Coordinates of C-alpha atoms in Angstrom, one line a residue:
M1 CA 140.3 132.5 117.8
S2 CA 139.5 130.0 120.3
T3 CA 139.7 126.1 120.3
T4 CA 136.5 125.6 119.7
T5 CA 135.7 127.9 117.0
A6 CA 138.9 126.8 114.6
K7 CA 137.7 123.7 114.9
R8 CA 134.7 124.0 113.7
T9 CA 136.3 126.7 111.1
V10 CA 138.9 124.0 110.0
T11 CA 135.0 121.2 110.0
A12 CA 133.6 123.7 108.2
V13 CA 135.7 124.1 105.0
L14 CA 136.3 120.6 105.3
A15 CA 133.0 119.6 104.9
A16 CA 132.6 122.0 102.1
S17 CA 135.6 121.0 99.5
V18 CA 133.6 116.9 100.0
L19 CA 130.9 118.5 98.6
A20 CA 132.4 120.2 96.8
L21 CA 134.4 116.6 95.4
L22 CA 130.7 114.9 95.2
G23 CA 129.3 118.0 93.1
I24 CA 127.4 119.4 96.0
I25 CA 127.9 122.9 95.7
P26 CA 125.7 124.9 99.2
A27 CA 123.8 127.7 98.5
S28 CA 125.5 130.9 98.8
A29 CA 124.8 133.2 100.8
D30 CA 123.1 136.1 98.5
T31 CA 120.8 132.5 97.4
R32 CA 120.1 132.6 101.5
T33 CA 118.9 136.3 101.7
D34 CA 117.2 135.4 98.4
V35 CA 115.5 132.3 99.7
R36 CA 114.1 134.2 103.0
D37 CA 113.0 137.6 101.5
L38 CA 111.5 135.4 98.4
A39 CA 109.8 133.4 101.7
A40 CA 108.9 136.3 103.3
A41 CA 107.0 138.6 100.4
N42 CA 103.9 135.9 100.7
L43 CA 103.8 136.1 104.3
G44 CA 99.4 135.8 104.9
K45 CA 99.4 134.2 100.8
G46 CA 96.7 131.2 101.5
V47 CA 96.6 127.4 99.8
C48 CA 94.8 128.7 96.8
S49 CA 96.4 133.0 96.4
T50 CA 98.5 134.5 94.1
N51 CA 101.3 134.2 94.8
S52 CA 104.4 136.9 94.1
L53 CA 106.0 135.4 91.5
G54 CA 102.5 135.7 89.8
G55 CA 101.5 131.9 89.9
Q56 CA 98.6 130.1 92.0
G57 CA 99.6 128.6 95.4
F58 CA 102.6 127.6 96.0
M59 CA 103.3 123.9 93.4
D60 CA 100.5 122.1 93.6
S61 CA 98.8 123.1 96.8
C62 CA 95.5 124.8 95.4
Y63 CA 95.2 121.2 92.8
Y64 CA 95.3 118.8 97.0
K65 CA 94.0 121.4 99.3
H66 CA 96.8 119.0 101.2
A67 CA 98.4 119.9 103.8
W68 CA 101.0 122.5 102.1
C69 CA 103.7 123.2 104.1
A70 CA 105.9 120.9 101.6
D71 CA 104.9 122.4 99.2
F72 CA 105.8 126.0 100.2
A73 CA 108.8 125.7 101.3
R74 CA 110.0 123.6 97.8
W75 CA 108.0 125.8 95.7
V76 CA 110.7 128.5 97.2
W77 CA 113.8 126.8 97.6
G78 CA 113.2 126.1 93.3
S79 CA 112.1 129.4 93.0
R80 CA 115.2 130.6 93.8
G81 CA 117.4 128.2 91.5
L82 CA 118.0 125.5 94.2
N83 CA 118.3 122.0 94.0
A84 CA 114.8 120.6 94.7
D85 CA 114.6 116.7 93.2
R86 CA 113.3 114.3 95.0
L87 CA 110.9 116.8 97.0
S88 CA 107.8 115.8 97.0
A89 CA 104.2 117.6 98.8
A90 CA 105.9 115.6 101.5
A91 CA 107.0 117.3 104.8
G92 CA 109.8 114.3 105.8
S93 CA 110.8 114.3 101.7
F94 CA 113.1 117.3 102.8
Y95 CA 114.6 115.2 105.7
L96 CA 115.7 112.5 102.9
Y97 CA 116.7 115.2 100.4
G98 CA 119.0 115.6 103.8
Q99 CA 120.1 112.6 103.9
Q100 CA 121.2 111.8 99.7
N101 CA 122.9 115.6 99.4
G102 CA 124.8 114.9 102.6
T103 CA 123.6 118.3 103.9
L104 CA 121.4 116.6 106.6
H105 CA 122.1 118.4 110.7
T106 CA 120.9 116.4 113.4
D107 CA 123.3 117.6 115.7
S108 CA 121.8 119.6 118.0
N109 CA 125.6 121.6 117.6
Y110 CA 124.9 122.5 114.9
V111 CA 124.1 126.3 114.3
P112 CA 121.4 127.0 111.8
Q113 CA 121.6 129.0 108.8
I114 CA 119.2 130.8 106.8
G115 CA 117.2 129.1 103.9
D116 CA 118.4 126.1 105.6
A117 CA 114.5 124.1 106.0
V118 CA 113.6 122.3 109.5
V119 CA 111.9 120.0 109.7
F120 CA 109.3 119.1 112.9
N121 CA 108.9 115.3 114.5
Y122 CA 110.4 113.2 111.8
Y123 CA 108.8 109.3 112.0
G124 CA 111.0 108.0 110.1
A125 CA 109.4 106.6 106.4
G126 CA 110.1 109.7 104.8
R127 CA 107.7 110.9 107.1
A128 CA 106.9 114.2 108.9
D129 CA 105.1 116.7 110.4
H130 CA 105.9 119.6 109.3
V131 CA 108.7 121.9 107.3
A132 CA 109.2 125.3 107.8
L133 CA 112.3 127.4 106.5
V134 CA 115.3 129.4 108.4
D135 CA 114.2 133.9 108.2
A136 CA 116.5 134.6 111.1
V137 CA 119.0 133.0 113.7
N138 CA 119.0 135.6 116.9
S139 CA 122.0 136.6 119.3
N140 CA 120.4 134.1 122.4
G141 CA 120.3 130.9 119.6
T142 CA 116.5 131.6 119.3
I143 CA 115.6 131.4 115.5
R144 CA 111.9 132.3 113.1
T145 CA 111.0 130.4 111.0
I146 CA 108.0 130.6 107.9
N147 CA 106.2 129.1 107.9
G148 CA 103.7 127.5 104.9
N149 CA 100.0 126.4 105.7
F150 CA 100.7 126.8 109.1
G151 CA 96.8 127.6 110.7
S152 CA 93.9 125.4 111.7
T153 CA 93.3 123.5 108.2
P154 CA 95.4 123.3 104.9
T155 CA 92.3 125.7 103.3
T156 CA 91.8 128.9 106.3
S157 CA 96.4 128.4 106.8
S158 CA 98.6 130.4 104.8
V159 CA 102.3 131.9 105.7
Q160 CA 103.2 132.6 109.2
F161 CA 106.2 132.9 110.9
A162 CA 106.6 131.5 114.2
T163 CA 109.9 131.7 117.0
G164 CA 111.3 129.4 119.0
G165 CA 114.3 127.4 120.2
G166 CA 116.9 127.3 117.4
R167 CA 118.8 123.3 117.5
V168 CA 117.5 120.6 117.1
G169 CA 116.0 119.5 120.4
Q170 CA 114.1 122.3 120.8
S171 CA 110.3 123.2 120.0
V172 CA 108.6 126.1 117.8
A173 CA 105.3 126.9 118.3
G174 CA 105.0 123.4 120.0
Q175 CA 106.6 121.4 117.8
T176 CA 109.8 119.8 118.2
I177 CA 113.1 119.6 116.0
S178 CA 114.0 116.5 114.7
A179 CA 116.8 117.9 111.8
F180 CA 118.1 121.4 109.7
I181 CA 118.5 120.3 105.7
S182 CA 120.8 122.6 104.1
P183 CA 119.8 123.4 100.1
V184 CA 122.0 122.9 97.4
G185 CA 122.7 125.1 94.3
A186 CA 121.4 124.3 91.0
G187 CA 122.6 122.2 89.0
T188 CA 124.4 119.8 91.2
T189 CA 124.8 116.2 91.2
R190 CA 125.4 113.8 92.9
P191 CA 126.4 109.7 92.8
T192 CA 123.4 107.4 91.9
V193 CA 122.6 104.7 94.5
S194 CA 121.1 102.0 92.8
R195 CA 119.1 99.4 94.5
I196 CA 118.6 95.8 93.0
G197 CA 114.9 94.6 94.4
V198 CA 114.0 90.3 94.6
R199 CA 110.7 88.8 95.5
F200 CA 112.3 85.4 96.3
N201 CA 109.6 81.9 96.4
D202 CA 110.1 81.8 100.0
S203 CA 108.0 85.0 99.3
S204 CA 109.8 86.7 100.7
V205 CA 112.4 89.9 99.9
H206 CA 115.7 91.7 99.4
V207 CA 116.8 93.7 98.3
K208 CA 120.3 95.5 97.9
E209 CA 122.1 98.9 97.6
G210 CA 125.6 100.3 96.2
N211 CA 127.8 97.5 93.7
L212 CA 126.6 94.0 92.5
Y213 CA 129.3 92.6 94.7
D214 CA 127.4 93.8 97.9
G215 CA 125.3 92.4 99.9
W216 CA 121.5 91.7 99.6
L217 CA 119.4 92.9 103.3
N218 CA 116.8 91.2 104.0
E219 CA 113.5 93.7 104.1
Y220 CA 110.3 91.4 104.2
S221 CA 111.2 87.7 105.6
G222 CA 107.6 86.5 104.2
G223 CA 104.0 86.4 103.1
V224 CA 104.4 88.7 100.0
V225 CA 102.8 88.3 96.4
K226 CA 103.9 91.8 94.6
S227 CA 107.3 93.6 95.4
E228 CA 108.6 96.5 94.3
V229 CA 111.6 99.5 94.8
D230 CA 111.2 101.8 92.9
G231 CA 114.1 104.9 93.9
D232 CA 114.9 104.9 98.1
M233 CA 111.0 103.4 98.5
I234 CA 110.0 100.1 98.5
G235 CA 107.0 98.2 99.3
V236 CA 105.5 95.2 99.6
L237 CA 102.2 93.5 98.8
T238 CA 100.7 91.1 101.5
T239 CA 98.6 88.1 100.3
S240 CA 96.1 89.6 102.6
G241 CA 95.9 92.5 101.1
D242 CA 98.0 94.5 102.7
L243 CA 99.7 97.4 101.1
F244 CA 102.9 97.9 103.7
V245 CA 105.8 101.4 102.2
K246 CA 108.3 102.6 103.5
Q247 CA 111.1 105.1 102.2
G248 CA 114.5 106.5 102.9
N249 CA 117.0 104.0 103.6
L250 CA 117.2 100.1 103.9
Y251 CA 116.7 100.2 108.1
E252 CA 113.7 102.1 108.1
T253 CA 110.8 101.1 109.0
W254 CA 107.2 100.1 107.5
Y255 CA 104.2 102.4 106.9
N256 CA 100.7 100.3 106.2
Q257 CA 99.2 101.9 102.6
T258 CA 96.0 100.3 102.9
G259 CA 93.9 97.0 102.6
G260 CA 91.7 95.1 99.9
V261 CA 94.8 96.1 97.7
K262 CA 95.1 94.2 94.0
D263 CA 97.6 96.5 92.6
F264 CA 100.3 98.6 93.8
S265 CA 103.1 101.3 92.0
L266 CA 105.5 103.9 93.6
E267 CA 106.8 107.3 91.9
S268 CA 109.8 107.8 94.4
S269 CA 110.8 111.1 92.9
K270 CA 106.9 112.4 92.9
G271 CA 106.3 110.4 96.3
R272 CA 103.8 108.9 94.8
V273 CA 102.0 104.8 95.7
G274 CA 99.4 104.0 93.1
I275 CA 96.5 101.4 94.5
V276 CA 93.9 99.1 92.2
R277 CA 92.2 98.2 94.5
T278 CA 90.2 94.6 95.0
D279 CA 87.5 96.2 93.6
G280 CA 88.7 97.6 91.0
T281 CA 89.0 100.9 91.7
V282 CA 92.2 102.9 91.9
A283 CA 93.1 105.7 93.8
V284 CA 96.7 107.8 94.0
K285 CA 98.8 109.0 96.9
E286 CA 100.7 111.6 96.7
G287 CA 104.0 113.0 99.3
G288 CA 104.9 109.9 100.4
P289 CA 103.7 107.6 103.2
Q290 CA 101.8 109.9 104.6
G291 CA 99.8 111.3 102.1
S292 CA 96.7 111.6 101.0
W293 CA 94.5 109.7 98.5
V294 CA 93.2 110.6 94.9
E295 CA 90.2 108.6 94.0
Q296 CA 90.8 107.5 89.6
M297 CA 88.4 105.6 88.3
G298 CA 87.3 102.3 88.5
N299 CA 86.8 99.2 86.5
A300 CA 90.7 99.2 86.3
K301 CA 93.8 95.9 86.3
E302 CA 96.6 97.7 86.0
V303 CA 97.9 101.0 87.8
E304 CA 101.9 102.5 86.8
L305 CA 104.0 105.3 88.0
S306 CA 106.0 107.3 86.3
G307 CA 107.2 110.5 87.2
D308 CA 104.2 113.1 86.5
Y309 CA 102.7 109.8 83.9
L310 CA 100.4 108.0 85.4
G311 CA 99.1 105.5 83.6
V312 CA 95.7 102.8 84.2
V313 CA 94.8 99.9 82.6
S314 CA 90.9 98.8 82.5
N315 CA 89.7 94.9 82.3
D316 CA 88.3 95.3 78.8
G317 CA 92.3 95.7 78.1
T318 CA 92.0 99.7 77.5
A319 CA 95.4 101.3 77.9
Y320 CA 94.7 105.5 80.2
V321 CA 97.7 107.9 80.8
K322 CA 96.7 111.1 82.2
K323 CA 100.5 114.0 83.0
G324 CA 101.0 116.6 85.2
N325 CA 98.3 116.6 89.1
L326 CA 96.5 114.6 90.1
Y327 CA 93.3 115.7 88.9
E328 CA 94.0 115.5 84.7
S329 CA 92.0 114.0 82.2
W330 CA 93.5 111.1 81.2
T331 CA 93.8 110.4 77.7
T332 CA 93.0 106.8 76.0
Q333 CA 96.0 105.1 74.7
L334 CA 95.0 101.6 73.2
G335 CA 92.9 99.1 72.5
D336 CA 94.4 94.9 74.0
V337 CA 96.7 95.5 76.6
A338 CA 98.4 93.4 78.5
D339 CA 100.7 95.3 80.0
L340 CA 101.5 98.5 80.7
E341 CA 104.6 100.7 81.4
I342 CA 105.9 104.1 81.4
A343 CA 109.6 105.9 81.7
A344 CA 109.8 109.6 81.0
D345 CA 108.4 110.6 77.5
R346 CA 107.7 107.7 76.0
I347 CA 104.9 105.2 76.4
G348 CA 105.4 101.2 75.7
A349 CA 102.1 99.3 75.6
L350 CA 102.4 94.5 75.0
R351 CA 99.1 93.5 73.6
T352 CA 97.3 91.1 73.9
N353 CA 98.6 88.9 71.1
G354 CA 102.1 89.5 72.1
S355 CA 103.4 92.2 69.7
L356 CA 104.9 95.4 71.7
T357 CA 104.7 99.2 70.1
V358 CA 106.0 101.5 71.7
K359 CA 106.0 106.1 71.3
D360 CA 107.8 108.3 72.2
G361 CA 107.4 112.8 73.0
G362 CA 104.5 111.5 75.4
L363 CA 100.7 111.5 75.8
Y364 CA 100.4 112.0 71.6
G365 CA 103.6 110.7 70.3
S366 CA 103.1 108.0 67.8
W367 CA 103.7 104.7 67.6
V368 CA 106.5 102.7 66.9
E369 CA 105.6 98.7 65.8
Q370 CA 108.7 96.7 67.9
T371 CA 108.6 93.4 67.9
S372 CA 106.2 90.7 68.7
N373 CA 106.0 87.1 70.1
V374 CA 106.8 88.8 73.6
K375 CA 105.7 87.9 76.8
D376 CA 108.0 90.5 79.3
F377 CA 109.2 94.3 78.9
D378 CA 110.1 97.2 80.7
L379 CA 111.5 100.3 79.6
S380 CA 114.1 103.3 80.9
G381 CA 115.3 106.5 79.9
D382 CA 116.5 105.1 75.8
Y383 CA 115.9 101.8 77.1
I384 CA 114.3 98.9 75.6
G385 CA 114.4 95.3 76.4
V386 CA 112.5 92.3 76.5
V387 CA 112.2 88.7 76.7
F388 CA 110.8 86.9 73.9
N389 CA 108.5 83.9 74.2
D390 CA 111.5 81.6 73.2
G391 CA 113.6 82.6 76.3
L392 CA 115.7 85.1 74.6
A393 CA 115.8 88.2 76.3
T394 CA 117.2 91.3 74.3
V395 CA 118.1 95.1 74.5
K396 CA 117.8 97.5 72.2
Q397 CA 119.6 101.1 73.2
G398 CA 118.9 105.2 71.7
T399 CA 116.2 105.8 69.2
L400 CA 112.7 103.7 68.3
Y401 CA 114.1 102.5 65.4
A402 CA 117.7 101.2 66.8
G403 CA 118.5 97.9 67.0
W404 CA 118.6 95.4 69.3
I405 CA 121.3 93.2 70.8
N406 CA 120.8 89.6 72.4
Q407 CA 121.5 89.3 76.5
L408 CA 120.6 86.0 77.4
G409 CA 119.0 82.6 76.5
S410 CA 115.6 81.1 79.0
A411 CA 115.0 84.1 80.6
K412 CA 111.5 84.8 82.2
A413 CA 111.8 87.7 82.7
I414 CA 114.0 91.7 82.0
E415 CA 114.2 94.5 83.8
V416 CA 116.5 97.6 82.7
D417 CA 118.0 100.9 84.3
A418 CA 119.5 103.8 81.5
K419 CA 120.7 106.2 84.3
A420 CA 123.1 102.8 85.6
G421 CA 123.0 100.9 82.7
R422 CA 122.6 97.6 84.2
I423 CA 120.1 95.3 82.6
G424 CA 118.6 92.2 84.5
V425 CA 117.9 88.4 84.0
L426 CA 116.1 86.8 85.4
T427 CA 116.0 83.2 83.9
D428 CA 113.5 80.3 83.6
N429 CA 115.4 77.8 86.8
G430 CA 114.9 81.9 89.1
A431 CA 119.3 82.7 88.8
L432 CA 119.3 85.8 88.5
T433 CA 122.0 87.6 86.3
V434 CA 122.7 91.8 86.5
K435 CA 125.0 93.2 83.7
E436 CA 126.3 97.2 84.5
G437 CA 128.5 98.5 81.1
G438 CA 125.0 98.6 79.8
P439 CA 124.3 95.7 77.2
Y440 CA 128.1 94.6 76.3
G441 CA 128.8 94.4 79.5
S442 CA 129.9 91.3 81.9
W443 CA 127.2 89.5 83.9
V444 CA 127.6 89.4 87.6
N445 CA 125.6 86.1 89.1
Q446 CA 123.5 88.0 91.9
T447 CA 121.6 85.0 93.5
S448 CA 118.7 82.1 92.4
G449 CA 115.5 81.1 93.7
V450 CA 113.7 84.1 93.1
A451 CA 110.5 85.0 92.0
D452 CA 110.5 88.7 90.4
F453 CA 113.0 91.1 90.4
Q454 CA 113.4 95.5 90.3
L455 CA 116.8 97.1 89.2
T456 CA 116.2 101.6 90.0
N457 CA 118.1 104.5 91.2
Y458 CA 118.4 107.5 93.0

């Protein structure tokens, strides 16, 4: 064995050991060949064809009829029991997946393996031109890829082979390889990454990632009327009504979404962006910052996204929610709604009279009255956070019938993050404090001069 080969072998063993310690187990050789075989079984199939497992199209390709290369690749991985968490219809979501799971390969010396994803022309912020799967690795260094949406348009394209260079920086079918991404096994977990986003009184936006003592990073210097962080997405709405979104690490570049916006929402796990325009029309895109808008309804004042739920509050205070793809029908929820929140299968509505009601069980669950005299609330997992009109912040954890646990006084706003066990309170004087460890954790002061904030994780 040569010295170079020995070094590569040791490196591979160490990398596998580190991933195993993190609970991230790379796909086995047998699974990789299963990926190849399933992908190849769908050669020639199109956006709405009956796939080899009996379904129509791949993921939501037939609904949206958008560029569906990522739909095909994540359908193959997921159908073979691999972890497809946070992959979306965006080709660039595979690059982000690699970053998040430690399986991103951007070194030109990396030798791809069967079943790897190949991302082409990655621009940052979760945007790329194409993604394919490695079907074969040839002895001369070239690879054969199998590609969904290979052709002139999404409705006329099909699953096809392509052959070309097999290293980062080389090209296949005229597109440059930016990275290879290895899949990880089903049921694997990785450490939760937590973020706190703040919009200061000077209208600048800062975000911190990691523990409560980490430093802030200036993301947008000013002129922001609303900001939101959700998972690895950050959005800012400027005073001129322009919406900018970034996805990925905190140093990604901003991507201009559209103008004429008065409200927006982000959903990073599905790669969704929702907007309410100044004329009251609602549109949502799926597939990250470069997705295509799908019109939803008019006469709206608020849009809310969570998982595959989409909620809207109309100008007359009626709340509507749908679940599934963006073309599903609306289900009327409640009237006289001032604010709508959705978390997993929980839906919460703050009425205009200050009373709060929440339901479990999704669209057709039963409402359970919670409390009254509420000015702000938030939902996350089995957490409900409330701020009363008198400034008392309180939280409940568990069922909808659990008792309230008082947190702080002189509060203006509250955010809860059940997965990370975090609770944050913004006080009347603009000070932000956050605790970890659930309702009985200890407060850690974060910063001052805050107008609004969010807690999130991915």
